[in-house]
Structures are given as C-alpha cells and as structure tokens.
CSV table of C-alpha atoms in Angstrom, one decimal:
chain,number,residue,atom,x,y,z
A,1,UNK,CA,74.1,-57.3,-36.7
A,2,UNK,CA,74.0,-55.2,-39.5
A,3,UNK,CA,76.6,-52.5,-39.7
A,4,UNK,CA,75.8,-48.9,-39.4
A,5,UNK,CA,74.8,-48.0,-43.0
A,6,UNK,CA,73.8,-51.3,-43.6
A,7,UNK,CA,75.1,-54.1,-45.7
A,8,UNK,CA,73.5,-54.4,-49.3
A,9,UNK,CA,72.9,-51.0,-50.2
A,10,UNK,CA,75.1,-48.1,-49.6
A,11,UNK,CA,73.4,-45.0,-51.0
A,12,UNK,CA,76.0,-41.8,-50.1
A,13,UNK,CA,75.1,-38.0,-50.8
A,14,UNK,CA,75.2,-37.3,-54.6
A,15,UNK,CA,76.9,-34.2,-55.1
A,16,UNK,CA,73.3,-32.3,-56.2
A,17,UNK,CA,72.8,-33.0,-51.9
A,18,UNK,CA,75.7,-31.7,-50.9
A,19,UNK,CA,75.7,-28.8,-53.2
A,20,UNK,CA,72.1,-28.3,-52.2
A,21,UNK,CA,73.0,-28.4,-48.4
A,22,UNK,CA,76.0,-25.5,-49.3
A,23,UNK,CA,73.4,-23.4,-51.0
A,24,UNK,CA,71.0,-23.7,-48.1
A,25,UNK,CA,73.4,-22.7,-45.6
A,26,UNK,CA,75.5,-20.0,-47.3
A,27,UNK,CA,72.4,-18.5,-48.9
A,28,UNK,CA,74.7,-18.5,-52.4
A,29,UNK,CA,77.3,-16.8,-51.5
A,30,UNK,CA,80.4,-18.1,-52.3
A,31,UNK,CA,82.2,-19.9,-49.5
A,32,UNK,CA,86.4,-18.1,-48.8
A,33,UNK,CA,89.2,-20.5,-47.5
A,34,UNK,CA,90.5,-17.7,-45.9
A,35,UNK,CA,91.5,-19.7,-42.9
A,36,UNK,CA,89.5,-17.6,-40.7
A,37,UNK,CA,87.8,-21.2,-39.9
A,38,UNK,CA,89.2,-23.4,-37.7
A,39,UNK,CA,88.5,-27.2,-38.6
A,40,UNK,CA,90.0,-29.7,-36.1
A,41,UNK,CA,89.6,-33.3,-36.8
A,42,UNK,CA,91.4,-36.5,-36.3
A,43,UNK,CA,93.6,-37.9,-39.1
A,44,UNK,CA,92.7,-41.1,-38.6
A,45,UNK,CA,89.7,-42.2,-36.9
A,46,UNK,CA,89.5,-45.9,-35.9
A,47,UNK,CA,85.8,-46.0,-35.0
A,48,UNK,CA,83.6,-44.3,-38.0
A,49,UNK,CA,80.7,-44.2,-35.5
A,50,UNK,CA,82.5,-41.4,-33.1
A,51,UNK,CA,85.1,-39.2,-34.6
A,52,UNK,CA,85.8,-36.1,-32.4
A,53,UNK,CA,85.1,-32.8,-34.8
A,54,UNK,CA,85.8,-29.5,-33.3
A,55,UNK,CA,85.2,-25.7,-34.5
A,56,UNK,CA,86.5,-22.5,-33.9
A,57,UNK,CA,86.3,-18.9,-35.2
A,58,UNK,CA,89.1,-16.4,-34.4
A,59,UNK,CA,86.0,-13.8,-34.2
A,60,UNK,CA,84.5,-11.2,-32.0
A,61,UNK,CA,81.5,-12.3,-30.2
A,62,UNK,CA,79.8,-8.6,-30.5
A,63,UNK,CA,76.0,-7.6,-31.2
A,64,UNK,CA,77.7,-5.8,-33.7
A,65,UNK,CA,80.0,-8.8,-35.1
A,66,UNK,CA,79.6,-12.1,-34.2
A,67,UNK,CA,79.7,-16.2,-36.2
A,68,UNK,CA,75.7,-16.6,-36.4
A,69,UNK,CA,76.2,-20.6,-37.6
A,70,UNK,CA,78.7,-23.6,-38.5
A,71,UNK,CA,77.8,-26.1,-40.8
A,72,UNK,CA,79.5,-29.5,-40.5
A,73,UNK,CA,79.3,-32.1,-44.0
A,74,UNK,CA,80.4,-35.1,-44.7
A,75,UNK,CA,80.4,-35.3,-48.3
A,76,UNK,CA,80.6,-39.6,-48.2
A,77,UNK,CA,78.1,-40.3,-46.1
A,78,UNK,CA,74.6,-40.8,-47.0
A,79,UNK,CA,72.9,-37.3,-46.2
A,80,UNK,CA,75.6,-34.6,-46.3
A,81,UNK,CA,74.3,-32.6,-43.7
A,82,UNK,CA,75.7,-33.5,-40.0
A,83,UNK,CA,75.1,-30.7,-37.6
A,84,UNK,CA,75.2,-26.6,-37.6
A,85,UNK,CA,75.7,-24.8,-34.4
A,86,UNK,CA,74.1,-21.7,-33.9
A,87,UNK,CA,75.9,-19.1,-31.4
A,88,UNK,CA,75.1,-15.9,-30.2
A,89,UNK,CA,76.9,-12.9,-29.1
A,90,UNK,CA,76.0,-14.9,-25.3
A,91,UNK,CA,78.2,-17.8,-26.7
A,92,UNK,CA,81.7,-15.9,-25.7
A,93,UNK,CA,83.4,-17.8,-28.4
A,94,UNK,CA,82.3,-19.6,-30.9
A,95,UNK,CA,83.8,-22.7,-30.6
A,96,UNK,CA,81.7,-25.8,-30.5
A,97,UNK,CA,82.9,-29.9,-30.2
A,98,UNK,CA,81.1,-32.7,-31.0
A,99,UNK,CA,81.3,-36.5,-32.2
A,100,UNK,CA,80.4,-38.2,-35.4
A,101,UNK,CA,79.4,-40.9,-37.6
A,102,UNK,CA,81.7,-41.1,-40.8
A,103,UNK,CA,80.6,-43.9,-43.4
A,104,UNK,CA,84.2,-43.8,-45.1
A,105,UNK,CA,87.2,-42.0,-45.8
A,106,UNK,CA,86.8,-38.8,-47.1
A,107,UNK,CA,86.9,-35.1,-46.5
A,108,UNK,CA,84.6,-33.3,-43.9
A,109,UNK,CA,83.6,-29.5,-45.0
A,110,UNK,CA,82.7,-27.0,-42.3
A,111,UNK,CA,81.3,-23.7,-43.2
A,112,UNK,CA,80.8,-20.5,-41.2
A,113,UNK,CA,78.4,-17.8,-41.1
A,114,UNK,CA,79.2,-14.5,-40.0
A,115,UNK,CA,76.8,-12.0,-38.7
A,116,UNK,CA,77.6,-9.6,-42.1
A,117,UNK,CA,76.8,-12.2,-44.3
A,118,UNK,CA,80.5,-13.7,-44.9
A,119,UNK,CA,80.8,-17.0,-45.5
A,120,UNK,CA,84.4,-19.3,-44.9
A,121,UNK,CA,84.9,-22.7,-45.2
A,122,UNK,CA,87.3,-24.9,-44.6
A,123,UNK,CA,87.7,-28.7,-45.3
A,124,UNK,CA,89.9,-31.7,-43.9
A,125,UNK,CA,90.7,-35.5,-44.8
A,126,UNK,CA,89.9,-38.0,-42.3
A,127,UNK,CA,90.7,-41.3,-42.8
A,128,UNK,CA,88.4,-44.4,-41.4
A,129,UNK,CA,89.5,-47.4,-40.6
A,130,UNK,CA,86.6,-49.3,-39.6
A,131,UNK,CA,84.0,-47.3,-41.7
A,132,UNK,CA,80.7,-46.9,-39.4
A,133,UNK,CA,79.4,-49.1,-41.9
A,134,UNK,CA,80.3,-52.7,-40.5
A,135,UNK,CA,82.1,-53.1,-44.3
B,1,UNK,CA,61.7,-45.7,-23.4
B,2,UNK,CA,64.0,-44.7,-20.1
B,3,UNK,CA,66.0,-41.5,-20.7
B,4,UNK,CA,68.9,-41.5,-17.7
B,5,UNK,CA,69.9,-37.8,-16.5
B,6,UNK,CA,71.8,-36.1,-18.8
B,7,UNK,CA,75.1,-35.1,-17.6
B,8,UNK,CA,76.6,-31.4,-17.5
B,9,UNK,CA,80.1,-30.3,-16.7
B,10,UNK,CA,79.9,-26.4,-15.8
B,11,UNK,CA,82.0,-24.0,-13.6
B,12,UNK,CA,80.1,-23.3,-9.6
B,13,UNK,CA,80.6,-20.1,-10.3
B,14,UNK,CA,82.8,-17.4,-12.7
B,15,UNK,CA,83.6,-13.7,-12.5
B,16,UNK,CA,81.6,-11.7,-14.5
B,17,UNK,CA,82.9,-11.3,-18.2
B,18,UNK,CA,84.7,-15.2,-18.0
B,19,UNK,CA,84.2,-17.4,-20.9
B,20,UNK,CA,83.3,-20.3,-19.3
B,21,UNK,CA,83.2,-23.8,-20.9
B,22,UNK,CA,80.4,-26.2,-20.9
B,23,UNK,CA,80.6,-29.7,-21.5
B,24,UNK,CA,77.2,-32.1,-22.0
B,25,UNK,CA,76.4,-35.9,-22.9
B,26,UNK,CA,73.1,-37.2,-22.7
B,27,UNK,CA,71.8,-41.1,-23.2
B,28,UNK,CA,70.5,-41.6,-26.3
B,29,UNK,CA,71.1,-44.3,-29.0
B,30,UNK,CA,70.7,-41.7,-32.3
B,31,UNK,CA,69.5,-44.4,-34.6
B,32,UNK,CA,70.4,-43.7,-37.6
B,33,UNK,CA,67.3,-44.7,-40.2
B,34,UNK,CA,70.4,-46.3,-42.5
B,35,UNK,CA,70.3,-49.3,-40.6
B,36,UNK,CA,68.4,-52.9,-40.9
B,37,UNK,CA,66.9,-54.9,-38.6
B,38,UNK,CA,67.5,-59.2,-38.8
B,39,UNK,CA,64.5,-59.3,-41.4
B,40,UNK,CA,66.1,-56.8,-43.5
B,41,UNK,CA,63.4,-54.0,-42.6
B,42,UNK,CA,64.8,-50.6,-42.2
B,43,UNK,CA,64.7,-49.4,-38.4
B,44,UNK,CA,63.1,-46.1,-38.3
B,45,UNK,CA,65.1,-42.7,-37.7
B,46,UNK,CA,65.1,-41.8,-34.3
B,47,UNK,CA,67.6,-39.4,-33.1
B,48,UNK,CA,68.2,-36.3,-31.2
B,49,UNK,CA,67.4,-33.6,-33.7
B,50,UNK,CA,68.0,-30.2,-31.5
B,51,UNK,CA,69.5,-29.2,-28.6
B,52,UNK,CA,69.5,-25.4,-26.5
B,53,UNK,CA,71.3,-23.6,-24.3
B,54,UNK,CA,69.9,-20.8,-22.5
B,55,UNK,CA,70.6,-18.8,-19.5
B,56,UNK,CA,68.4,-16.6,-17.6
B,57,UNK,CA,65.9,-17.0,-20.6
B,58,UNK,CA,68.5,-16.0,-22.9
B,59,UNK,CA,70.0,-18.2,-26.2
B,60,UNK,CA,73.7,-18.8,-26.4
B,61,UNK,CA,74.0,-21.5,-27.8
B,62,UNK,CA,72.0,-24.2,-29.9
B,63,UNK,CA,72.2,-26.8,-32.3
B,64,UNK,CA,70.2,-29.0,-35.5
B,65,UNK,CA,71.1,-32.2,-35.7
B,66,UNK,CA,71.2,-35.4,-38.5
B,67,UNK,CA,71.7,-38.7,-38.2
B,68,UNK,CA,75.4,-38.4,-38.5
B,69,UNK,CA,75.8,-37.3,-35.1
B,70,UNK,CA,77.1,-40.3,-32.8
B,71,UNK,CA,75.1,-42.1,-30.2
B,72,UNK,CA,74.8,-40.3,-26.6
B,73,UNK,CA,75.3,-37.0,-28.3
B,74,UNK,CA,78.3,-34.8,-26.8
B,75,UNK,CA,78.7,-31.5,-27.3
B,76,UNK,CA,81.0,-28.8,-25.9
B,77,UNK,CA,80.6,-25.1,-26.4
B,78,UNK,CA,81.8,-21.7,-24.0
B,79,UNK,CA,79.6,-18.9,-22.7
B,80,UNK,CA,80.0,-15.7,-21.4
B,81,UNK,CA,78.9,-15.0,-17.7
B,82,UNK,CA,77.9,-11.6,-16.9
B,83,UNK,CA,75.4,-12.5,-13.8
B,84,UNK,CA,74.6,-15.1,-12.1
B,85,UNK,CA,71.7,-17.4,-12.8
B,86,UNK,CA,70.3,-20.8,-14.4
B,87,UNK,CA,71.6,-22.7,-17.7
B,88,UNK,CA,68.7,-24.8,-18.9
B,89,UNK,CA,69.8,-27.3,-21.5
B,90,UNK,CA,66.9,-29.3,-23.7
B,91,UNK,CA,67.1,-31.7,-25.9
B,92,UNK,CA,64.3,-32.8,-28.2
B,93,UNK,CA,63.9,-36.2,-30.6
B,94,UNK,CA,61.9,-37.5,-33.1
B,95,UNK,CA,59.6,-38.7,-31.1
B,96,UNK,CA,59.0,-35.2,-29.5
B,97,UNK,CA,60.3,-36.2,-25.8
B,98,UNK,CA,62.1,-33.5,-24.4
B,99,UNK,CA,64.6,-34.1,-22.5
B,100,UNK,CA,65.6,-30.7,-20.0
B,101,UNK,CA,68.4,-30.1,-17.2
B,102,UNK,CA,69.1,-26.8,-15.2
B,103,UNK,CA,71.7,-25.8,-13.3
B,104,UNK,CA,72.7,-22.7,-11.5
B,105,UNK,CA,76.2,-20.1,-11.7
B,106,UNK,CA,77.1,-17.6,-8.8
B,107,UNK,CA,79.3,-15.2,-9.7
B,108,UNK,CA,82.3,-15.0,-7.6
C-alpha cells in the first residue's frame, strides 16, 4: 500500500504557503511569543498519522474578551494549514484537543486570535518516527 | 458509504456556571488526496472538513478542517452550562453528507 503522502513524490508546503496561511489567519498582524499560548504536543510521536495536539489560552471567556480562533500548522507537511478552532464566549475555555497527521519531523506552529485583535503564537518540535508517509 | 454513530462523551447533567468537558470521535477515514491508489492514480480528497457545536441553538464551539487531521476525527473542547438543554454536534464532508448527533444536559 502506498504510504500516507505517497511514495515518489513528496511535495511539502513552500514557505510562500505557510506564510500565506499566517497572513490569512492573523490578518498581518505580527504574531507575540508571549507565552500567553499554550501548545501541548508529544516529543516524539511514533505514528505520524495520529499525534495528539492540544491548545489552551489562559484567557477570559467574556463577550467583552474572549480567544475568537486557533490556528494549528505543520510547516513540513504538504498543505500547512491543519485545523483552526473557533470558540465563543459559550466555549468556557478555550481549550481544544485533537489528533494529527505529521509527514516528518519538524515544528508545529499554533496561533491564537483574540477578540481585540491580538495575535500569539507559539511553536514546538515534534519528532516522527514513522513519518505518516510510509518512508 | 455507512457512517456508524458518532460517539459523544458529555456530563448528564452540571450546575449552572460548570465548565464542562466534551469529548467526540466519529467514523470517518479522512482520506487525505496525498495518497495513490495500486495504479498510481491519486485517490480523491475526501475528508471531514467542519464540525459544530451548539446548544440550545447557540455556537460554542466549531472547527475547519484539512487533510492533516487523522482518520475518525477526535476532538475535545469544554462549555459553559448556564441551563439545561440539547448539544447538537454536526459534522459535514466533502461529499456534503452531514453527519448530526444530539444529546440533552439537566442541570443539577
């Protein structure tokens, strides 16, 4: 069977996409690392095809104040764009958890959008074993 | 194609102003569009592409998908229960099938 991303070809997200899929999400304003973002990830994953991700914001859930979206990318994988969760002031937290597919070693970015605008990333290395690429 | 139920992990009930977590899986095989078939054809995209949250009509929580989420997509995420009512989760693929489950909260 052919592996995840295939066998001969193995096209991964130029840095245009992934610059393209920041721009989109943060509207162009400039991402902080202000740590405000919590990015939870294995550091190893042994099966590329489900590696647990989970995020957090340390955040009010207001009308007034609350994190509108996260962004999850995988900068090494084909398409850079994995998911974004959208909360609402409904949500309680904003916390989300998820599993995905990760092509390679490399670092996964997450990016959060706060209801004034404010954007804050944050970035971790996850290593991959068995790629979910079959290679 | 058969969907199967999706499955949903939520509280009975909760007093009003918990943050309650939800946890939900759903059957789905999320293929990618990266991978070839035998003949070396590429199999189409066919994935999960949004999923909601609401209750009693109102969002809390939803999300857009690529084809870098994993097969039988998981997700885990809290609300805050005021009154009681109905979460109705839906899920929607390429393809357009929605897939929807409901299930009720007292509060206590």
């Amino acid at each position: 069977l052919a592996g995840f991303f295939g066998t001969s070809t193995r096209a991964f997200a130029s840095v245009e996409d992934v610059e393209k899929a920041i721009a989109d999400f943060s509207g162009g304003i400039s991402p902080t690392d202000s740590g405000v973002l919590n990015l939870t990830t294995p550091e190893i994953a042994e099966n590329g095809n489900s590696v647990p991700v989970s995020v957090f914001v340390d955040s009010p859930m207001s009308p007034d104040s609350y994190v509108e979206s996260i962004i999850i990318l995988a900068e090494d994988n084909p398409h850079a764009d994995v998911i974004t969760f959208h909360f609402t002031p409904a949500s309680g937290v904003a916390s989300a958890s998820t599993r995905i597919r990760l092509a390679r070693t490399q670092s996964v970015m997450a990016l959060a959008k706060m209801s004034d605008g404010s954007i804050h990333s944050a970035r971790n290395e996850i290593k991959v074993t068995i790629g979910g690429c079959g290679g | 194609m058969a969907i199967a139920k999706p499955r949903m992990k939520i509280p009975k009930s909760a007093a009003a102003g918990d943050i309650i977590t939800i946890k939900t899986l759903v059957s789905h095989a999320m293929e990618s569009g990266q991978r070839k078939d035998l003949d070396g054809e590429v199999i189409p995209r066919m994935i999960i592409n949004k999923f909601s949250c609401e209750f009693n009509g109102n969002p809390v929580f939803s999300c857009d998908m690529h084809s870098a989420v994993s097969a039988n997509p998981y997700f885990e995420f809290s609300a805050r229960i005021e009154e009681a009512g109905t979460f109705k989760m839906t899920w929607v693929d390429d393809n357009g099938v929605v897939i929807e489950a409901e299930q009720d909260i007292a509060l206590r």
